[in-house]
Each structure stands twice: as structure tokens, then as C-alpha cells.
CSV table of N, CA and C in Angstrom, one decimal:
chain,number,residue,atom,x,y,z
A,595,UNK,N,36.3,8.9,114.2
A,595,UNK,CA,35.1,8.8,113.3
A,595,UNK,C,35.0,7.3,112.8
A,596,UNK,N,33.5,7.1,113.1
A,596,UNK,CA,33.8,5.8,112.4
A,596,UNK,C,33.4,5.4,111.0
A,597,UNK,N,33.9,4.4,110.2
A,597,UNK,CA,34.0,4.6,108.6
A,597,UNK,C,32.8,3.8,108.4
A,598,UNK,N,31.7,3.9,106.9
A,598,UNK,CA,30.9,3.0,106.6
A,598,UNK,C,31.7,1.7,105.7
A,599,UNK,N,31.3,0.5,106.2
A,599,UNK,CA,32.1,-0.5,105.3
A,599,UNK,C,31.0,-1.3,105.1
A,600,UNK,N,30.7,-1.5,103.2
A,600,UNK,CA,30.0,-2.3,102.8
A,600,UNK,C,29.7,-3.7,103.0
A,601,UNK,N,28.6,-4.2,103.5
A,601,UNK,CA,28.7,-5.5,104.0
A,601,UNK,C,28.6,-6.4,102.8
A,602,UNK,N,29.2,-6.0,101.3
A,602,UNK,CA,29.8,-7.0,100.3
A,602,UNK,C,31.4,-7.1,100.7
A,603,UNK,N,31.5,-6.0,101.2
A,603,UNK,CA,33.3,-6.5,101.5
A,603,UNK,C,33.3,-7.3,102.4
A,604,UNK,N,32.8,-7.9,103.3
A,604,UNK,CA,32.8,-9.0,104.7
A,604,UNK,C,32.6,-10.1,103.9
A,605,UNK,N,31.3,-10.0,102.9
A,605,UNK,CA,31.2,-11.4,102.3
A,605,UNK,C,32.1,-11.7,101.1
A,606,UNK,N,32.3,-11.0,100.4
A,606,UNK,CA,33.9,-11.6,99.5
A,606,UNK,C,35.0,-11.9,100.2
A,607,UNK,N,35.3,-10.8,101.5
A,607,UNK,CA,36.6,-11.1,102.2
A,607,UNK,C,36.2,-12.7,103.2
A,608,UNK,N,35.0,-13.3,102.9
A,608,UNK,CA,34.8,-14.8,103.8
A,608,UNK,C,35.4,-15.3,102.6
A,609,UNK,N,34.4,-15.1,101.4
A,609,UNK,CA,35.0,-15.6,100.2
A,609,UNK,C,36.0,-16.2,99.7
A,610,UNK,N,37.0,-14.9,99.5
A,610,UNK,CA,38.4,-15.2,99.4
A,610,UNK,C,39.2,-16.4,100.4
A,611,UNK,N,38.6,-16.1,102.2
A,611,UNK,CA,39.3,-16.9,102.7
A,611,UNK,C,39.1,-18.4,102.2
A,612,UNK,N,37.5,-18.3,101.9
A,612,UNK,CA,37.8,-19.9,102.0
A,612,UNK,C,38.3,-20.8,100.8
A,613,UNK,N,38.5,-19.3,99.3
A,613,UNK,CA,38.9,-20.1,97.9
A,613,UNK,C,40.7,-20.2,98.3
A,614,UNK,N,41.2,-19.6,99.4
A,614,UNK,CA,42.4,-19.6,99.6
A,614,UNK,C,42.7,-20.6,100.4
A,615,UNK,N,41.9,-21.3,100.9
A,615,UNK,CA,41.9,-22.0,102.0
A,615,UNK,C,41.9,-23.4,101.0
A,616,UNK,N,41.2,-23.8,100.4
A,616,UNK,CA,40.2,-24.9,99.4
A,616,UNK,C,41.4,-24.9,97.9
A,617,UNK,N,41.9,-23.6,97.4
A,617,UNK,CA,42.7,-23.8,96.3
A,617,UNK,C,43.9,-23.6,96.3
A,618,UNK,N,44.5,-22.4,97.5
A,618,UNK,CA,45.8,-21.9,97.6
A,618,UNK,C,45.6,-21.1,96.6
A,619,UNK,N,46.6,-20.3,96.7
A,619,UNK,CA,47.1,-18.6,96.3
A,619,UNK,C,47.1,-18.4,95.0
A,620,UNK,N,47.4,-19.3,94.3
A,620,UNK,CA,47.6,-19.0,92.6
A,620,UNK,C,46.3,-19.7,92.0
A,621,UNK,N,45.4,-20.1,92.6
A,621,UNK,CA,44.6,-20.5,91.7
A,621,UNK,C,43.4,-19.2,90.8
A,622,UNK,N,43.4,-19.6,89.4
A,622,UNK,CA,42.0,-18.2,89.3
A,622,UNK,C,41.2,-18.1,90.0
A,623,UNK,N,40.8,-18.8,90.9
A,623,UNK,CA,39.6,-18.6,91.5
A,623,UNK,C,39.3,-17.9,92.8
A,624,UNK,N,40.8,-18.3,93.1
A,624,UNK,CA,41.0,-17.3,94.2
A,624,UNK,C,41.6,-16.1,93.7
A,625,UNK,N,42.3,-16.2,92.4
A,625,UNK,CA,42.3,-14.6,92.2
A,625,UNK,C,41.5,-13.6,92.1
A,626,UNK,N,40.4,-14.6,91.3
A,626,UNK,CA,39.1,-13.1,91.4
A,626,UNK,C,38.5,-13.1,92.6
A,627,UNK,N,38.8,-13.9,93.5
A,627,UNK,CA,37.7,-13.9,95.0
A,627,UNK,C,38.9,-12.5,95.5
A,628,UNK,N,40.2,-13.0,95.0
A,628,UNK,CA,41.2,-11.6,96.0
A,628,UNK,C,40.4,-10.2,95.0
A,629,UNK,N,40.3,-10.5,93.7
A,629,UNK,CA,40.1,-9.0,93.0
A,629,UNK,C,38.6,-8.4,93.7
A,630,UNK,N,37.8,-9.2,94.1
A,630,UNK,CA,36.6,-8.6,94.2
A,630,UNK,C,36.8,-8.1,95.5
A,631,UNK,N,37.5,-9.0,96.6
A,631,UNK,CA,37.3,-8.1,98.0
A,631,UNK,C,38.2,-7.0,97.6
A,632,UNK,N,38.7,-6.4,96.9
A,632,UNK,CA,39.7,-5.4,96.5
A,632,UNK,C,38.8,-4.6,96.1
A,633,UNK,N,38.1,-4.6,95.2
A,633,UNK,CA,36.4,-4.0,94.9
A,633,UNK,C,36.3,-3.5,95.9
A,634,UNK,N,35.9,-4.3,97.1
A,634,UNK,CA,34.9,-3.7,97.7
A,634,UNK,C,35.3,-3.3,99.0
A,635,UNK,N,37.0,-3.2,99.3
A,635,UNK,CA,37.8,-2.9,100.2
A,635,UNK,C,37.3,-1.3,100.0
A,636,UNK,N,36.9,-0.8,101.6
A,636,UNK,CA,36.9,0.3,101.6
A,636,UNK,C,37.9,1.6,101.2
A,637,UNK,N,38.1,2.6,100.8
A,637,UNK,CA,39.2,3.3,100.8
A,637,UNK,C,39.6,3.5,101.6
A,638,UNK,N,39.5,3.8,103.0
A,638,UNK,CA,40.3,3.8,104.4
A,638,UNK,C,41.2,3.0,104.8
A,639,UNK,N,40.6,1.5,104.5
A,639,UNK,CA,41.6,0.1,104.6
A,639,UNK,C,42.5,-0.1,103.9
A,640,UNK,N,42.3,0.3,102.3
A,640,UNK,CA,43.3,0.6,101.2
A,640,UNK,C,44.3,1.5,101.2
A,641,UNK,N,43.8,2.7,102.4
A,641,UNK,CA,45.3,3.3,102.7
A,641,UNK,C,45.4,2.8,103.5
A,642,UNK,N,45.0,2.0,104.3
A,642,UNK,CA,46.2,1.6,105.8
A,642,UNK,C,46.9,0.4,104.8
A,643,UNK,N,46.1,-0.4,103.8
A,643,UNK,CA,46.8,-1.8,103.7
A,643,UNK,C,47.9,-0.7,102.9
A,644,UNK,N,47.8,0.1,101.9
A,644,UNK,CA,48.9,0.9,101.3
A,644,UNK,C,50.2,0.7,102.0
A,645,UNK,N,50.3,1.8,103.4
A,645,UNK,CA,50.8,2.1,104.7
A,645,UNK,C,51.7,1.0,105.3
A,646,UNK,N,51.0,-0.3,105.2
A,646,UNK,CA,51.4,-1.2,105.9
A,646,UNK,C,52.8,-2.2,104.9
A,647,UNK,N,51.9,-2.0,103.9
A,647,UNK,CA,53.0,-2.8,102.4
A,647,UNK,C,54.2,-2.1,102.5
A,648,UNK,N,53.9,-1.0,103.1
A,648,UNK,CA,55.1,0.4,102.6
A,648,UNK,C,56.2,-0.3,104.1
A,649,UNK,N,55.7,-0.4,104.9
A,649,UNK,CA,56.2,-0.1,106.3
A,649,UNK,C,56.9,-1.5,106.1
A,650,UNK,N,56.6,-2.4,105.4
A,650,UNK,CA,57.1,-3.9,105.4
A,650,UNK,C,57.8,-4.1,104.2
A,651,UNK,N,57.9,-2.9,103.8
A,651,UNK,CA,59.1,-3.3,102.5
A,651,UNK,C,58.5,-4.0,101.3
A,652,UNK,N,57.4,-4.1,100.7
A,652,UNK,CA,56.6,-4.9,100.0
A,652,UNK,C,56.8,-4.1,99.1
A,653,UNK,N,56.8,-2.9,99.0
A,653,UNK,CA,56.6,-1.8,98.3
A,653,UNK,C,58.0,-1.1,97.6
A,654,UNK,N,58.5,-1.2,96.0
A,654,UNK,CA,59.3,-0.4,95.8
A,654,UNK,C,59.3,1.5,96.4
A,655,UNK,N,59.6,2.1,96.3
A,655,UNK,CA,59.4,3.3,96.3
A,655,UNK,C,58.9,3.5,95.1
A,656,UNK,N,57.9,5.1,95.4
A,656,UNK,CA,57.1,5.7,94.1
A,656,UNK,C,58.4,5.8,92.6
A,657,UNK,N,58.1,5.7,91.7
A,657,UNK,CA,58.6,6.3,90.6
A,657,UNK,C,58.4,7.5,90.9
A,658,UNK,N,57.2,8.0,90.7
A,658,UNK,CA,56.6,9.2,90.4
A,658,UNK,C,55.4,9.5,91.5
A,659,UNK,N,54.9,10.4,91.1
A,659,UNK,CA,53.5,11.2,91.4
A,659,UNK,C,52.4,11.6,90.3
A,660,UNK,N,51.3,11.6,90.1
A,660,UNK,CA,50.6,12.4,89.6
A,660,UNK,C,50.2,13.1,90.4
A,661,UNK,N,49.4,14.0,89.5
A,661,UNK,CA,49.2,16.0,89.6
A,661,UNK,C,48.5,15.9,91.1
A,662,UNK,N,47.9,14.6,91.2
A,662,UNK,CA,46.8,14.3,92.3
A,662,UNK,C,47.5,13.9,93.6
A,663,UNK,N,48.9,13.7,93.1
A,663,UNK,CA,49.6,13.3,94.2
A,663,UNK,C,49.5,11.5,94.9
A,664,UNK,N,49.3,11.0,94.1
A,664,UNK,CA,49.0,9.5,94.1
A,664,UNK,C,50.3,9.0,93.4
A,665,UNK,N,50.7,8.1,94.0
A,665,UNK,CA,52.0,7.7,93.8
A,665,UNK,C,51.7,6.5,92.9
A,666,UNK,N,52.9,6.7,91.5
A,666,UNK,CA,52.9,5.4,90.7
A,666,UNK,C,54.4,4.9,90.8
A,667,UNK,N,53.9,3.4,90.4
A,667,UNK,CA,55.4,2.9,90.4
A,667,UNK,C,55.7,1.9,88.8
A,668,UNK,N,56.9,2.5,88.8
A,668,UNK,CA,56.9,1.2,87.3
A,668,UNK,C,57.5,-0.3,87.4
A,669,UNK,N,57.0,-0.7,86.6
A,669,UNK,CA,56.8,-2.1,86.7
A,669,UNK,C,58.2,-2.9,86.8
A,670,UNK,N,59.6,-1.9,86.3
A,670,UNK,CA,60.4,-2.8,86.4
A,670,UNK,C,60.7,-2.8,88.3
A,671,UNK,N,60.7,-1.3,88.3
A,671,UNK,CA,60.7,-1.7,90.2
A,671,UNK,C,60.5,-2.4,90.6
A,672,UNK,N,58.8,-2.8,90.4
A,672,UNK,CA,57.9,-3.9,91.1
A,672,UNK,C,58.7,-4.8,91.3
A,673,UNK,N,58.8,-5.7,89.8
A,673,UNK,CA,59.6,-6.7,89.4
A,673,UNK,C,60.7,-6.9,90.5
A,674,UNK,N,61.7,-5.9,90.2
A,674,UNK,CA,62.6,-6.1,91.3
A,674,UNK,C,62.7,-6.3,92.8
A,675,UNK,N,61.4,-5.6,93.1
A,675,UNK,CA,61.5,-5.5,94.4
A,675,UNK,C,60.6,-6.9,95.1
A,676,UNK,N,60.0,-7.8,93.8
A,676,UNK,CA,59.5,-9.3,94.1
A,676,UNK,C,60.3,-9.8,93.9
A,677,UNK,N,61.6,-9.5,93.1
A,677,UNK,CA,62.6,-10.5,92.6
A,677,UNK,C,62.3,-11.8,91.3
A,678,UNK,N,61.7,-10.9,90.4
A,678,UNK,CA,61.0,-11.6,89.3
A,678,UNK,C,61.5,-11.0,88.1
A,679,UNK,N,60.9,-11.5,87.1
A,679,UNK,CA,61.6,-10.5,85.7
A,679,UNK,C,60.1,-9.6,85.3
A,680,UNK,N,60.6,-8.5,84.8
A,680,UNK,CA,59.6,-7.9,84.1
A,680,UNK,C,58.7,-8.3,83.5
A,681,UNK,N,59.1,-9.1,82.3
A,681,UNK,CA,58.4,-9.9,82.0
A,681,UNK,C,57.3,-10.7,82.6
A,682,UNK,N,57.7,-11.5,83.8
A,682,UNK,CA,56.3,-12.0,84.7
A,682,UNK,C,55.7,-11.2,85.4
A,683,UNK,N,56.3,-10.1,85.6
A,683,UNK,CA,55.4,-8.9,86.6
A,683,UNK,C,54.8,-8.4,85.8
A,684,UNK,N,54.7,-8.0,84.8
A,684,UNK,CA,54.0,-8.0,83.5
A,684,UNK,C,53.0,-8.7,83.2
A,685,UNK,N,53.3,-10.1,82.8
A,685,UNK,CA,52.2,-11.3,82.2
A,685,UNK,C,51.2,-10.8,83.9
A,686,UNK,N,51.8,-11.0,85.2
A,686,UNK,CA,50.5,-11.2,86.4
A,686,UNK,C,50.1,-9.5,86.6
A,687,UNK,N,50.2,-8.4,86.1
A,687,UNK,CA,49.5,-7.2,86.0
A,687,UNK,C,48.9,-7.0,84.8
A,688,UNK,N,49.0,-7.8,83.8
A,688,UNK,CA,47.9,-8.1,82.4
A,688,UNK,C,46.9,-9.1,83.3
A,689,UNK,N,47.0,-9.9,83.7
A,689,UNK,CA,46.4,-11.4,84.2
A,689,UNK,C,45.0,-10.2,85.3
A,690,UNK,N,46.0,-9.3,86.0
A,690,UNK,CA,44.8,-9.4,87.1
A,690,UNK,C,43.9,-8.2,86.7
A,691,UNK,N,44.7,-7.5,85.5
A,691,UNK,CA,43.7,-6.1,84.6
A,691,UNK,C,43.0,-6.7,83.9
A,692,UNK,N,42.9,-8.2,83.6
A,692,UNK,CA,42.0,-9.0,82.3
A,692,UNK,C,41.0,-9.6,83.1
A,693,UNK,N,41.5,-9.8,84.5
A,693,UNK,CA,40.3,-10.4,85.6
A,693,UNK,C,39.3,-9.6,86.1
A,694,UNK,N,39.9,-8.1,86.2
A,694,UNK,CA,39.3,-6.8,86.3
A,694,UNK,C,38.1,-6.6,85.6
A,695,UNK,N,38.4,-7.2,84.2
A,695,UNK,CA,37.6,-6.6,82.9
A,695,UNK,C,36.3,-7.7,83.3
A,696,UNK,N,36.5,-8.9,83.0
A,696,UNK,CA,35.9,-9.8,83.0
A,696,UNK,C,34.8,-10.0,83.7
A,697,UNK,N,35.2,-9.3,85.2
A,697,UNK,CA,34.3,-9.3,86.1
A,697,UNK,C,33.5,-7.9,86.3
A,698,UNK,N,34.4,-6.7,85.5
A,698,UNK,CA,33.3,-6.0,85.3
A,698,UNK,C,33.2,-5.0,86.8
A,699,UNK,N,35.0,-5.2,87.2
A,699,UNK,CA,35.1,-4.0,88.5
A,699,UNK,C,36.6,-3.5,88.2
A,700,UNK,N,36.7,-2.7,89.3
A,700,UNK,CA,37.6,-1.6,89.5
A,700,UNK,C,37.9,-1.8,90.8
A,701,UNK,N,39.4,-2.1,90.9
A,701,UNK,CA,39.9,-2.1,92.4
A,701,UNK,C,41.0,-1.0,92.6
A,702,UNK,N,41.3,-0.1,91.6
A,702,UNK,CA,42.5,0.4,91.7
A,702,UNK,C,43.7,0.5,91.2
A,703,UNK,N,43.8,-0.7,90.7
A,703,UNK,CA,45.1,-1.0,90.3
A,703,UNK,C,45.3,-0.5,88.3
A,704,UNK,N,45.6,0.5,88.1
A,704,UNK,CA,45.7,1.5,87.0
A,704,UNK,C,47.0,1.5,86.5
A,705,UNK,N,46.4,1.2,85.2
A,705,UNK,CA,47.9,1.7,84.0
A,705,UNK,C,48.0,4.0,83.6
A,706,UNK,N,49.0,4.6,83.9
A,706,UNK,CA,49.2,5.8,83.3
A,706,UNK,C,50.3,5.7,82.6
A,707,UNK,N,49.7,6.6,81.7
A,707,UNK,CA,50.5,7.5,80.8
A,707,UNK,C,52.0,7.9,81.2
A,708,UNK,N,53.0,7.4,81.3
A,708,UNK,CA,53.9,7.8,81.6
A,708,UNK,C,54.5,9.5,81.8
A,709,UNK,N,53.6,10.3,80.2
A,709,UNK,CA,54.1,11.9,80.2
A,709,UNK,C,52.9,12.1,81.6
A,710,UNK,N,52.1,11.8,82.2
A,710,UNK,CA,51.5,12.5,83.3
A,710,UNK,C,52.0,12.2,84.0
A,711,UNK,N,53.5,11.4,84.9
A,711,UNK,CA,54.2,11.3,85.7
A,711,UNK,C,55.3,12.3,86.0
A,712,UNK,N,54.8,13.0,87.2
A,712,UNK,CA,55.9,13.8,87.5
A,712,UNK,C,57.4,12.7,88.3
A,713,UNK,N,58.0,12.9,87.5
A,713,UNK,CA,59.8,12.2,88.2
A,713,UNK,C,60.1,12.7,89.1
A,714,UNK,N,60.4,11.7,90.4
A,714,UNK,CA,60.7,11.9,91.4
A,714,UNK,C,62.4,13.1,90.9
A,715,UNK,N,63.1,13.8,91.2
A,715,UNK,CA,64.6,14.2,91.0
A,715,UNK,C,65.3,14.1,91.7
């Protein structure tokens, strides 16, 4: 089957390339060019890129699950599994939820409630 994919995700994802290209990786400006093609990344692509982060080790393992079956992870994992302190995996998951707001989208990237986490056992 073939998927519909919005032709604003082509044009952010040029976007991105070229604030990545022009500023390198840490700059804001390529952060919100990365947050918006994130926007507008299809859901299909977001589970293969999911899939792929997983398959390459990018990815701690889930903490948990919600009811929905969507896997969360906590942040000291993360941390660890970048090799950072909590603390900065922290400050850059504030950083790119405050770029979120600013711009006025939703890519996915969600804070929960810890009691709606079912623990892995």
C-alpha cells in the first residue's frame, strides 16, 4: 500500500538539510528546522525511523508501556544510553519541548505521568 506523505514534509526535510549543512547540528536553527520535519514526518516513517534507532542501539530499552501500548522511556536511561548526565538530557528535552511550544507543533515527543506507566517486571 502506498502511504500519503505531505509535501510540507519534503520541504522542511530540504530545509533541515540545508540549516544542517550552513550551521551544523547544534545550532537553533537547525533545531527547529529538525523539529518541524518531525511535525510533519509521516507516522509510517516514525515507526520505521523508531525501528531503526532500536535496531542500532540508539535506543535504551522501554521503561514502560502505556495502556495504548506505546513505549516510554525515562530520562535517566536516555541519559545513559547517550552517555550524558541527566541533567543535560534534561536541559535538551526542556530545550526541544520549549521549541515545540514556540513554534506551535507536536512531533511526538511527550512527557507522562509516571502512575500511567505500566513497569516493565
Amino acid at each position: 500500500m502506498i502511504e500519503h506523505v505531505n509535501p510540507e514534509f519534503f520541504k522542511a526535510f530540504e530545509h533541515y538539510k540545508a540549516m544542517l549543512e550552513q550551521f551544523g547540528k547544534d545550532h537553533p536553527i537547525t533545531e527547529r528546522a529538525f523539529l518541524l520535519t518531525l511535525h510533519y514526518t509521516p507516522e509510517h516513517i516514525k515507526k520505521e525511523m523508531h525501528q531503526k534507532a532500536k535496531e542500532l542501539g540508539l535506543l535504551p530499552k522501554p521503561s514502560g508501556y502505556l495502556d495504548n501500548d506505546t513505549a516510554v522511556y525515562a530520562i535517566e536511561d536516555i541519559a545513559k544510553q547517550l552517555g550524558i548526565s541527566i541533567e543535560e538530557a534534561q536541559a535538551q528535552l526542556d530545550n526541544l519541548l520549549q521549541i515545540e511550544q514556540q513554534l506551535g507543533i507536536a512531533t511526538g515527543i511527550t512527557l507522562v505521568d509516571p502512575n500511567t506507566v505500566n513497569k516493565i517486571q
